[in-house]
XYZ file of N, CA and C in Angstrom:
723
model
N 0.850 -1.193 0.000
C 0.000 0.000 0.000
C 0.882 1.238 0.000
N 0.870 1.990 -1.114
C 1.686 3.199 -1.193
C 1.130 4.128 -2.258
N 1.373 5.410 -2.068
C 1.018 6.439 -3.040
C 2.309 7.112 -3.484
N 2.449 7.338 -4.790
C 3.693 7.827 -5.359
C 3.537 9.254 -5.866
N 4.624 10.048 -5.724
C 4.641 11.428 -6.174
C 5.926 11.682 -6.960
N 5.787 12.316 -8.114
C 6.950 12.715 -8.904
C 6.702 14.112 -9.458
N 7.780 14.782 -9.866
C 7.651 16.087 -10.520
C 8.958 16.416 -11.223
N 8.928 17.472 -12.017
C 10.138 18.038 -12.623
C 10.945 17.030 -13.426
N 10.254 16.244 -14.241
C 10.958 15.332 -15.132
C 11.518 16.090 -16.326
N 10.822 17.135 -16.789
C 11.287 17.994 -17.874
C 11.606 17.198 -19.135
N 10.662 16.381 -19.549
C 10.869 15.545 -20.724
C 11.053 16.384 -21.983
N 11.988 15.956 -22.816
C 12.222 16.595 -24.107
C 12.841 15.564 -25.036
N 12.770 15.835 -26.327
C 13.341 14.903 -27.304
C 14.855 14.817 -27.183
N 15.479 15.834 -26.579
C 16.924 15.823 -26.423
C 17.429 14.971 -25.280
N 16.511 14.449 -24.437
C 16.915 13.611 -23.302
C 16.128 12.301 -23.305
N 16.396 11.426 -24.290
C 15.683 10.140 -24.343
C 15.932 9.271 -23.119
N 17.043 9.498 -22.413
C 17.325 8.708 -21.216
C 16.292 8.984 -20.124
N 15.850 10.249 -20.019
C 14.844 10.578 -19.008
C 13.497 9.976 -19.381
N 13.168 10.016 -20.661
C 11.906 9.405 -21.102
C 11.912 7.913 -20.818
N 13.028 7.251 -21.136
C 13.127 5.810 -20.897
C 13.013 5.488 -19.413
N 13.626 6.319 -18.564
C 13.557 6.092 -17.121
C 12.135 6.249 -16.617
N 11.416 7.248 -17.122
C 10.029 7.445 -16.692
C 9.156 6.280 -17.150
N 9.295 5.868 -18.391
C 8.496 4.751 -18.897
C 8.782 3.489 -18.091
N 10.044 3.261 -17.780
C 10.416 2.091 -16.972
C 9.778 2.175 -15.586
N 9.767 3.362 -15.002
C 9.127 3.565 -13.699
C 7.629 3.272 -13.783
N 6.977 3.746 -14.830
C 5.538 3.528 -14.980
C 5.218 2.055 -15.210
N 6.116 1.353 -15.882
C 5.865 -0.052 -16.205
C 6.194 -0.995 -15.063
N 7.207 -0.663 -14.255
C 7.706 -1.626 -13.262
C 7.499 -1.203 -11.806
N 7.509 0.094 -11.522
C 7.401 0.558 -10.139
C 5.986 0.968 -9.748
N 5.297 1.642 -10.669
C 4.013 2.241 -10.327
C 2.831 1.275 -10.293
N 2.821 0.192 -11.080
C 1.665 -0.719 -11.000
C 1.463 -1.236 -9.575
N 0.214 -1.232 -9.148
C -0.104 -1.664 -7.789
C -0.149 -0.534 -6.787
N 0.300 0.669 -7.172
C 0.240 1.816 -6.258
C -1.206 2.235 -6.039
N -1.470 2.851 -4.902
C -2.810 3.366 -4.626
C -3.132 4.541 -5.535
N -2.124 5.302 -5.933
C -2.289 6.430 -6.845
C -0.913 6.960 -7.208
N -0.848 7.682 -8.321
C 0.367 8.375 -8.739
C 0.019 9.834 -9.008
N 0.769 10.736 -8.368
C 0.573 12.167 -8.557
C 1.802 12.742 -9.272
N 1.568 13.505 -10.325
C 2.628 14.207 -11.036
C 2.440 15.695 -10.737
N 3.393 16.287 -10.009
C 3.224 17.659 -9.535
C 3.925 18.678 -10.429
N 3.699 18.562 -11.721
C 4.127 19.603 -12.644
C 5.477 19.409 -13.280
N 5.671 20.149 -14.379
C 6.893 20.105 -15.189
C 7.222 18.686 -15.633
N 6.189 17.975 -16.054
C 6.398 16.678 -16.682
C 7.191 16.872 -17.977
N 6.893 17.964 -18.688
C 7.573 18.281 -19.936
C 8.390 19.559 -19.785
N 9.429 19.683 -20.578
C 10.271 20.879 -20.577
C 9.485 22.096 -21.031
N 8.605 21.918 -21.993
C 7.676 22.980 -22.372
C 6.479 22.355 -23.073
N 5.391 23.108 -23.134
C 4.154 22.595 -23.727
C 3.500 23.723 -24.506
N 3.281 23.510 -25.788
C 2.714 24.568 -26.617
C 1.290 24.254 -27.060
N 0.718 23.192 -26.541
C -0.664 22.866 -26.869
C -0.871 21.379 -27.055
N -2.073 20.920 -26.753
C -2.388 19.505 -26.892
C -2.395 19.052 -28.347
N -2.443 19.997 -29.282
C -2.453 19.649 -30.698
C -1.055 19.483 -31.280
N -0.020 19.622 -30.471
C 1.348 19.429 -30.942
C 1.559 17.939 -31.256
N 1.913 17.588 -32.502
C 2.041 16.174 -32.882
C 3.364 15.535 -32.466
N 4.075 16.134 -31.545
C 5.360 15.610 -31.089
C 5.215 14.132 -30.696
N 5.979 13.218 -31.314
C 5.858 11.790 -30.980
C 6.185 11.483 -29.520
N 6.993 12.324 -28.894
C 7.292 12.128 -27.476
C 6.020 12.198 -26.653
N 5.132 13.116 -26.981
C 3.893 13.271 -26.222
C 3.026 12.021 -26.345
N 2.980 11.453 -27.533
C 2.189 10.238 -27.726
C 2.775 9.074 -26.936
N 4.092 8.939 -26.947
C 4.752 7.861 -26.205
C 4.460 7.969 -24.709
N 4.567 9.188 -24.175
C 4.343 9.389 -22.742
C 2.879 9.162 -22.392
N 1.967 9.654 -23.226
C 0.546 9.464 -22.967
C 0.192 7.981 -22.950
N 0.745 7.240 -23.873
C 0.456 5.804 -23.937
C 0.983 5.076 -22.709
N 2.146 5.485 -22.202
C 2.712 4.844 -21.010
C 1.860 5.128 -19.776
N 1.401 6.366 -19.634
C 0.526 6.689 -18.511
C -0.816 5.979 -18.643
N -1.367 5.960 -19.847
C -2.664 5.308 -20.048
C -2.602 3.828 -19.711
N -1.499 3.177 -20.066
C -1.350 1.759 -19.742
C -1.385 1.543 -18.238
N -0.789 2.459 -17.486
C -0.827 2.348 -16.031
C -2.230 2.606 -15.509
N -2.899 3.602 -16.063
C -4.271 3.904 -15.651
C -5.194 2.716 -15.895
N -4.997 2.025 -16.996
C -5.843 0.876 -17.336
C -5.594 -0.314 -16.423
N -4.514 -0.264 -15.649
C -4.265 -1.297 -14.645
C -4.929 -0.948 -13.308
N -5.648 0.157 -13.275
C -6.396 0.522 -12.080
C -5.700 1.493 -11.157
N -4.586 2.117 -11.611
C -3.879 3.089 -10.775
C -4.399 4.495 -11.108
N -5.027 5.192 -10.175
C -5.482 6.557 -10.443
C -4.299 7.493 -10.669
N -4.392 8.347 -11.688
C -3.321 9.274 -12.047
C -3.827 10.707 -11.921
N -2.996 11.564 -11.298
C -3.381 12.962 -11.085
C -2.232 13.866 -11.518
N -2.605 15.032 -12.046
C -1.590 15.952 -12.568
C -1.880 17.381 -12.122
N -0.836 18.045 -11.604
C -0.878 19.477 -11.307
C 0.063 20.176 -12.277
N -0.381 21.265 -12.868
C 0.439 21.972 -13.850
C 1.688 22.567 -13.212
N 2.775 22.556 -13.984
C 4.000 23.224 -13.572
C 4.170 24.526 -14.329
N 5.262 25.201 -14.085
C 5.516 26.444 -14.797
C 5.996 26.201 -16.223
N 6.372 24.972 -16.546
C 6.811 24.645 -17.903
C 5.676 24.097 -18.765
N 4.727 23.415 -18.146
C 3.654 22.766 -18.915
C 2.272 23.228 -18.453
N 2.164 24.543 -18.147
C 0.898 25.055 -17.627
C -0.208 25.063 -18.679
N 0.150 24.854 -19.960
C -0.854 24.820 -21.019
C -1.348 23.400 -21.314
N -0.812 22.423 -20.610
C -1.276 21.049 -20.823
C -2.764 20.981 -20.506
N -3.545 20.441 -21.449
C -4.992 20.530 -21.324
C -5.714 19.197 -21.176
N -7.026 19.287 -21.258
C -7.876 18.122 -21.034
C -7.719 17.064 -22.116
N -7.399 17.500 -23.316
C -7.244 16.538 -24.408
C -6.095 15.580 -24.127
N -4.933 16.113 -23.740
C -3.810 15.238 -23.418
C -4.116 14.430 -22.156
N -4.711 15.070 -21.160
C -5.029 14.361 -19.916
C -5.920 13.156 -20.193
N -6.862 13.304 -21.092
C -7.743 12.183 -21.435
C -6.957 11.077 -22.117
N -6.065 11.466 -23.034
C -5.252 10.453 -23.722
C -4.357 9.700 -22.756
N -3.941 10.365 -21.686
C -3.026 9.759 -20.714
C -3.759 9.113 -19.537
N -5.070 9.251 -19.468
C -5.813 8.677 -18.352
C -5.610 9.418 -17.055
N -5.312 10.715 -17.148
C -5.020 11.531 -15.966
C -6.208 12.405 -15.590
N -6.254 12.769 -14.318
C -7.184 13.769 -13.814
C -6.400 15.026 -13.478
N -6.830 16.161 -14.014
C -6.167 17.433 -13.742
C -6.648 17.999 -12.411
N -5.707 18.482 -11.614
C -6.005 19.081 -10.317
C -5.616 20.554 -10.320
N -6.241 21.328 -9.432
C -5.860 22.720 -9.267
C -4.600 22.845 -8.430
N -4.053 24.042 -8.403
C -2.836 24.318 -7.625
C -3.080 25.547 -6.758
N -3.080 25.360 -5.433
C -2.845 24.125 -4.686
C -4.129 23.300 -4.560
N -3.979 22.089 -4.057
C -5.148 21.258 -3.752
C -4.839 20.405 -2.523
N -5.889 19.980 -1.854
C -5.765 19.174 -0.642
C -6.276 17.771 -0.925
N -5.516 16.769 -0.514
C -5.952 15.384 -0.631
C -5.948 14.734 0.751
N -6.655 13.639 0.872
C -6.633 12.824 2.081
C -5.654 11.685 1.837
N -4.577 11.641 2.605
C -3.528 10.644 2.395
C -3.370 9.815 3.658
N -3.955 8.635 3.653
C -3.882 7.718 4.788
C -4.281 8.409 6.100
N -5.411 9.108 6.035
C -5.975 9.721 7.226
C -5.473 11.108 7.553
N -4.596 11.677 6.700
C -4.044 13.007 6.958
C -4.320 13.931 5.782
N -4.692 15.176 6.100
C -4.867 16.180 5.064
C -3.489 16.643 4.585
N -3.269 16.543 3.278
C -1.968 16.905 2.702
C -2.194 17.916 1.586
N -1.399 18.969 1.614
C -1.488 20.029 0.618
C -0.488 19.772 -0.504
N -0.968 19.778 -1.748
C -0.123 19.550 -2.916
C -0.010 20.823 -3.739
N 1.178 21.049 -4.287
C 1.399 22.203 -5.157
C 2.599 21.915 -6.042
N 2.641 22.567 -7.204
C 3.884 22.471 -7.984
C 5.013 23.112 -7.197
N 4.751 24.273 -6.591
C 5.741 24.914 -5.733
C 6.127 26.314 -6.140
N 5.901 26.692 -7.400
C 6.333 28.022 -7.834
C 5.552 29.142 -7.148
N 4.332 28.860 -6.721
C 3.552 29.855 -5.980
C 4.244 30.284 -4.694
N 5.084 29.416 -4.156
C 5.717 29.663 -2.864
C 6.998 30.491 -2.973
N 7.492 30.712 -4.182
C 8.749 31.454 -4.377
C 8.450 32.946 -4.502
N 7.910 33.533 -3.463
C 7.399 34.901 -3.527
C 8.502 35.956 -3.585
N 9.737 35.590 -3.229
C 10.830 36.569 -3.302
C 11.280 36.822 -4.736
N 10.918 35.925 -5.636
C 11.233 36.103 -7.051
C 10.098 36.919 -7.673
N 10.124 38.212 -7.450
C 9.019 39.066 -7.859
C 8.840 39.113 -9.373
N 9.935 39.058 -10.104
C 9.845 39.060 -11.556
C 9.110 37.840 -12.071
N 9.442 36.685 -11.518
C 8.762 35.468 -11.957
C 7.284 35.493 -11.573
N 6.974 35.958 -10.371
C 5.572 35.986 -9.939
C 4.741 36.888 -10.841
N 5.321 37.979 -11.310
C 4.617 38.841 -12.256
C 4.366 38.103 -13.561
N 5.402 37.394 -14.041
C 5.259 36.598 -15.261
C 4.180 35.533 -15.081
N 4.151 34.892 -13.909
C 3.178 33.840 -13.669
C 1.752 34.380 -13.713
N 1.541 35.541 -13.128
C 0.201 36.128 -13.143
C -0.252 36.416 -14.578
N 0.690 36.836 -15.421
C 0.344 37.107 -16.814
C -0.044 35.822 -17.536
N 0.714 34.763 -17.306
C 0.440 33.501 -18.009
C -0.847 32.839 -17.543
N -1.380 33.264 -16.402
C -2.634 32.705 -15.918
C -3.853 33.371 -16.556
N -3.659 34.439 -17.323
C -4.779 35.140 -17.953
C -5.411 34.241 -19.020
N -6.690 33.960 -18.869
C -7.359 33.020 -19.773
C -7.395 33.533 -21.202
N -7.619 34.843 -21.364
C -7.708 35.370 -22.730
C -6.363 35.280 -23.445
N -5.261 35.425 -22.689
C -3.943 35.331 -23.297
C -3.641 33.892 -23.705
N -4.027 32.954 -22.877
C -3.847 31.543 -23.222
C -4.666 31.194 -24.468
N -5.890 31.704 -24.507
C -6.769 31.441 -25.640
C -6.123 31.932 -26.928
N -5.565 33.141 -26.906
C -4.916 33.690 -28.079
C -3.686 32.882 -28.484
N -2.858 32.524 -27.486
C -1.625 31.790 -27.784
C -1.935 30.458 -28.453
N -2.936 29.741 -27.942
C -3.248 28.410 -28.463
C -3.871 28.456 -29.850
N -4.191 29.619 -30.332
C -4.735 29.765 -31.682
C -3.701 30.252 -32.692
N -2.482 30.444 -32.225
C -1.387 30.752 -33.135
C -0.947 29.480 -33.862
N -0.333 29.589 -35.037
C 0.212 28.404 -35.709
C 1.245 27.713 -34.811
N 1.350 26.405 -34.938
C 2.279 25.637 -34.103
C 3.709 26.137 -34.224
N 4.130 26.483 -35.434
C 5.499 26.953 -35.616
C 5.746 28.234 -34.834
N 4.750 29.110 -34.806
C 4.890 30.361 -34.071
C 4.929 30.096 -32.575
N 4.076 29.208 -32.111
C 4.055 28.873 -30.675
C 5.383 28.265 -30.248
N 5.915 27.390 -31.090
C 7.190 26.741 -30.750
C 8.318 27.762 -30.675
N 8.329 28.712 -31.586
C 9.362 29.743 -31.580
C 9.268 30.611 -30.330
N 8.047 30.958 -29.939
C 7.851 31.765 -28.727
C 8.315 30.995 -27.496
N 7.957 29.713 -27.425
C 8.335 28.898 -26.265
C 9.853 28.774 -26.166
N 10.534 28.566 -27.289
C 11.996 28.442 -27.270
C 12.654 29.748 -26.828
N 12.109 30.873 -27.293
C 12.660 32.169 -26.910
C 12.473 32.410 -25.422
N 11.279 32.094 -24.903
C 11.002 32.295 -23.480
C 11.870 31.387 -22.625
N 12.091 30.167 -23.091
C 12.928 29.237 -22.325
C 14.360 29.743 -22.253
N 14.857 30.277 -23.365
C 16.198 30.824 -23.362
C 16.341 32.016 -22.438
N 15.351 32.898 -22.441
C 15.380 34.051 -21.554
C 15.334 33.628 -20.097
N 14.519 32.601 -19.805
C 14.416 32.112 -18.429
C 15.742 31.544 -17.945
N 16.422 30.795 -18.802
C 17.712 30.211 -18.418
C 18.744 31.300 -18.135
N 18.731 32.355 -18.924
C 19.671 33.453 -18.714
C 19.369 34.193 -17.414
N 18.100 34.426 -17.147
C 17.713 35.132 -15.928
C 18.037 34.307 -14.693
N 17.746 33.016 -14.743
C 18.001 32.159 -13.585
C 19.488 32.059 -13.271
N 20.334 32.173 -14.282
C 21.775 32.077 -14.071
C 22.304 33.242 -13.254
N 21.581 34.358 -13.253
C 22.037 35.544 -12.533
C 21.308 35.762 -11.209
N 20.303 34.960 -10.928
C 19.532 35.135 -9.699
C 20.223 34.469 -8.519
N 20.050 35.031 -7.345
C 20.545 34.402 -6.130
C 19.711 33.163 -5.840
N 20.374 32.126 -5.349
C 19.674 30.863 -5.091
C 18.538 31.028 -4.081
N 18.734 31.885 -3.094
C 17.698 32.069 -2.069
C 16.420 32.617 -2.668
N 16.539 33.471 -3.680
C 15.356 34.052 -4.312
C 14.547 32.978 -5.025
N 15.217 31.970 -5.548
C 14.548 30.926 -6.319
C 13.997 29.803 -5.446
N 14.234 29.866 -4.145
C 13.685 28.871 -3.229
C 12.371 29.393 -2.653
N 11.654 28.527 -1.952
C 10.372 28.934 -1.381
C 10.594 29.922 -0.233
N 9.593 30.737 0.012
C 9.606 31.660 1.137
C 8.932 30.976 2.318
N 9.628 30.805 3.452
C 9.029 30.093 4.591
C 7.669 30.657 5.009
N 7.532 31.980 4.990
C 6.255 32.573 5.390
C 5.133 32.176 4.439
N 5.462 32.034 3.148
C 4.454 31.625 2.174
C 4.016 30.187 2.423
N 4.965 29.339 2.822
C 4.632 27.952 3.172
C 3.686 27.928 4.362
N 4.031 28.677 5.406
C 3.197 28.717 6.604
C 1.789 29.211 6.277
N 1.717 30.283 5.502
C 0.410 30.861 5.171
C -0.456 29.892 4.384
N 0.138 29.177 3.443
C -0.640 28.253 2.624
C -1.127 27.067 3.450
N -0.284 26.577 4.347
C -0.703 25.477 5.217
C -1.845 25.917 6.124
N -1.736 27.112 6.703
C -2.808 27.616 7.563
C -4.108 27.778 6.785
N -3.999 28.346 5.605
C -5.184 28.622 4.794
C -5.971 27.358 4.487
N -5.249 26.245 4.304
C -5.903 24.996 3.923
C -6.002 23.999 5.076
N -5.643 24.446 6.284
C -5.763 23.623 7.484
C -5.025 22.291 7.322
N -3.766 22.379 6.906
C -2.933 21.190 6.714
C -1.657 21.310 7.537
N -1.066 20.171 7.857
C 0.221 20.139 8.552
C 1.316 19.543 7.679
N 0.951 19.106 6.493
C 1.945 18.538 5.578
C 1.738 19.095 4.182
N 2.870 19.375 3.502
C 2.850 19.868 2.135
C 3.844 19.080 1.301
N 3.449 18.794 0.046
C 4.335 18.135 -0.918
C 4.397 19.015 -2.158
N 5.602 19.332 -2.611
C 5.733 20.157 -3.809
C 7.040 19.846 -4.519
N 7.168 20.388 -5.732
C 8.394 20.270 -6.512
C 8.940 21.648 -6.825
N 9.320 21.854 -8.069
C 9.737 23.116 -8.651
C 11.170 23.537 -8.303
N 11.581 23.464 -7.055
C 12.881 24.002 -6.666
C 14.037 23.046 -6.967
N 13.739 21.783 -7.254
C 14.765 20.777 -7.563
C 15.694 20.546 -6.367
N 15.151 20.676 -5.169
C 15.954 20.494 -3.950
C 15.293 19.446 -3.058
N 15.400 18.171 -3.426
C 14.686 17.131 -2.697
C 15.106 17.061 -1.227
N 14.117 17.073 -0.361
C 14.391 17.031 1.077
C 13.071 16.897 1.821
N 13.173 16.449 3.070
C 12.030 16.415 3.980
C 12.328 17.382 5.116
N 11.528 18.430 5.218
C 11.739 19.483 6.209
C 10.674 19.376 7.304
N 11.114 19.149 8.522
C 10.225 19.168 9.676
C 10.406 20.481 10.417
N 9.305 21.120 10.773
C 9.372 22.423 11.427
C 8.136 22.616 12.298
N 8.117 23.716 13.019
C 6.997 24.030 13.901
C 6.111 25.084 13.260
N 4.823 24.844 13.292
C 3.837 25.789 12.771
C 2.784 26.023 13.841
N 2.784 27.236 14.371
C 1.833 27.606 15.430
C 1.910 26.651 16.621
N 3.138 26.262 16.959
C 3.344 25.422 18.125
C 3.126 23.939 17.906
N 2.879 23.544 16.675
C 2.661 22.126 16.364
C 3.588 21.709 15.232
N 3.862 20.417 15.161
C 4.758 19.914 14.139
C 4.148 19.985 12.748
N 4.984 20.283 11.759
C 4.562 20.320 10.365
C 5.677 19.747 9.510
N 5.345 19.376 8.292
C 6.324 18.766 7.396
C 6.135 19.283 5.971
N 7.255 19.607 5.326
C 7.263 20.001 3.910
C 8.209 19.070 3.161
N 7.678 18.379 2.169
C 8.472 17.431 1.395
C 8.664 17.991 -0.007
N 9.923 18.076 -0.421
C 10.272 18.636 -1.727
C 10.732 17.502 -2.647
N 10.110 17.405 -3.804
C 10.473 16.395 -4.783
C 11.682 16.861 -5.593
N 12.454 15.915 -6.076
C 13.618 16.246 -6.884
C 13.334 16.186 -8.369
N 14.287 16.651 -9.175
C 14.144 16.583 -10.632
C 14.695 15.244 -11.134
N 14.629 15.074 -12.453
C 15.078 13.833 -13.078
C 16.247 14.080 -14.036
N 17.031 15.110 -13.803
C 18.129 15.431 -14.701
C 19.263 14.403 -14.615
N 19.663 14.053 -13.409
C 20.768 13.115 -13.200
C 20.296 11.760 -12.693
N 19.172 11.749 -11.990
C 18.569 10.518 -11.485
C 17.099 10.783 -11.214
N 16.303 9.725 -11.222
C 14.900 9.894 -10.932
C 14.674 10.162 -9.451
N 13.605 10.866 -9.141
C 13.262 11.181 -7.755
C 11.793 10.828 -7.526
N 11.539 10.004 -6.519
C 10.184 9.525 -6.241
C 9.915 9.618 -4.745
N 8.764 10.161 -4.402
C 8.320 10.142 -3.012
C 7.341 8.986 -2.846
N 7.638 8.115 -1.898
C 6.784 6.970 -1.602
C 6.119 7.207 -0.251
N 4.794 7.278 -0.266
C 4.037 7.501 0.968
C 3.199 6.269 1.280
N 3.191 5.903 2.544
C 2.402 4.768 3.007
C 1.857 5.104 4.385
N 1.001 4.266 4.943
C 0.522 4.535 6.304
C 1.653 4.618 7.326
N 2.815 4.049 6.998
C 3.950 4.068 7.928
C 4.767 5.348 7.847
N 4.591 6.142 6.786
C 5.370 7.366 6.672
C 5.727 7.692 5.240
N 6.736 8.556 5.079
C 7.135 9.028 3.750
C 8.646 8.884 3.596
N 9.053 8.527 2.379
C 10.493 8.440 2.100
C 10.756 8.846 0.650
N 11.847 9.580 0.468
C 12.293 9.962 -0.873
C 13.238 8.898 -1.411
N 12.996 8.471 -2.634
C 13.833 7.463 -3.265
C 14.367 7.979 -4.603
N 15.431 7.369 -5.074
C 16.004 7.728 -6.374
C 15.877 6.560 -7.331
N 15.945 6.882 -8.609
C 15.930 5.875 -9.666
C 17.033 6.199 -10.658
N 17.715 5.194 -11.173
C 18.767 5.431 -12.161
C 18.139 5.748 -13.513
N 18.849 6.501 -14.322
C 18.354 6.845 -15.648
C 18.762 5.844 -16.708
N 19.747 5.001 -16.408
C 20.207 4.057 -17.431
C 19.669 2.655 -17.136
């Protein structure tokens, strides 16, 4: 009996090793799980469900095969794949969740998020995020030709990489006060998120009581999986080869 959590795989055609590792995980590790949650940035970028990229079809088929074995699949959007829509989710057998959302995990209320909402010290990024959440802007973008969308996504990705290279690491991490506020708002003592690529289990005090924040890792050098059971939580790694 276990529930699995992953995030920040950042799949792309340039990293077939990561795709192979994820497919292997879905085929050999995930069957029999109570559920699998993907907390964002499954893909390096997403320009629309109508993108005929063969990688998307391969990944959707792997998730669907797991879903057909009776494992519930859930997805929270990341900052890289926030345009992933219902069409792909249906092909993959996934249920889309809001960010943040609360689940019941073996008798405990647990707050799930991709994690970028918590990085409030990165004011430039938060402004960008608010813009990308505008429904009318998304509607317009998804009606551009695929070639135009791909060019825009590549340009934005390049700009993001340049900006992140000059930012202080502390700015790109979560703000403790934002974590506390979100837990209070949703009446939870545990949070699971990704985004920062800093896998760890943080125990701390919130209003005089114990609380826990679990950070998922990325899949750049090795896979990162959180395994939760009635006995507790543990972060595990998976090899890419």
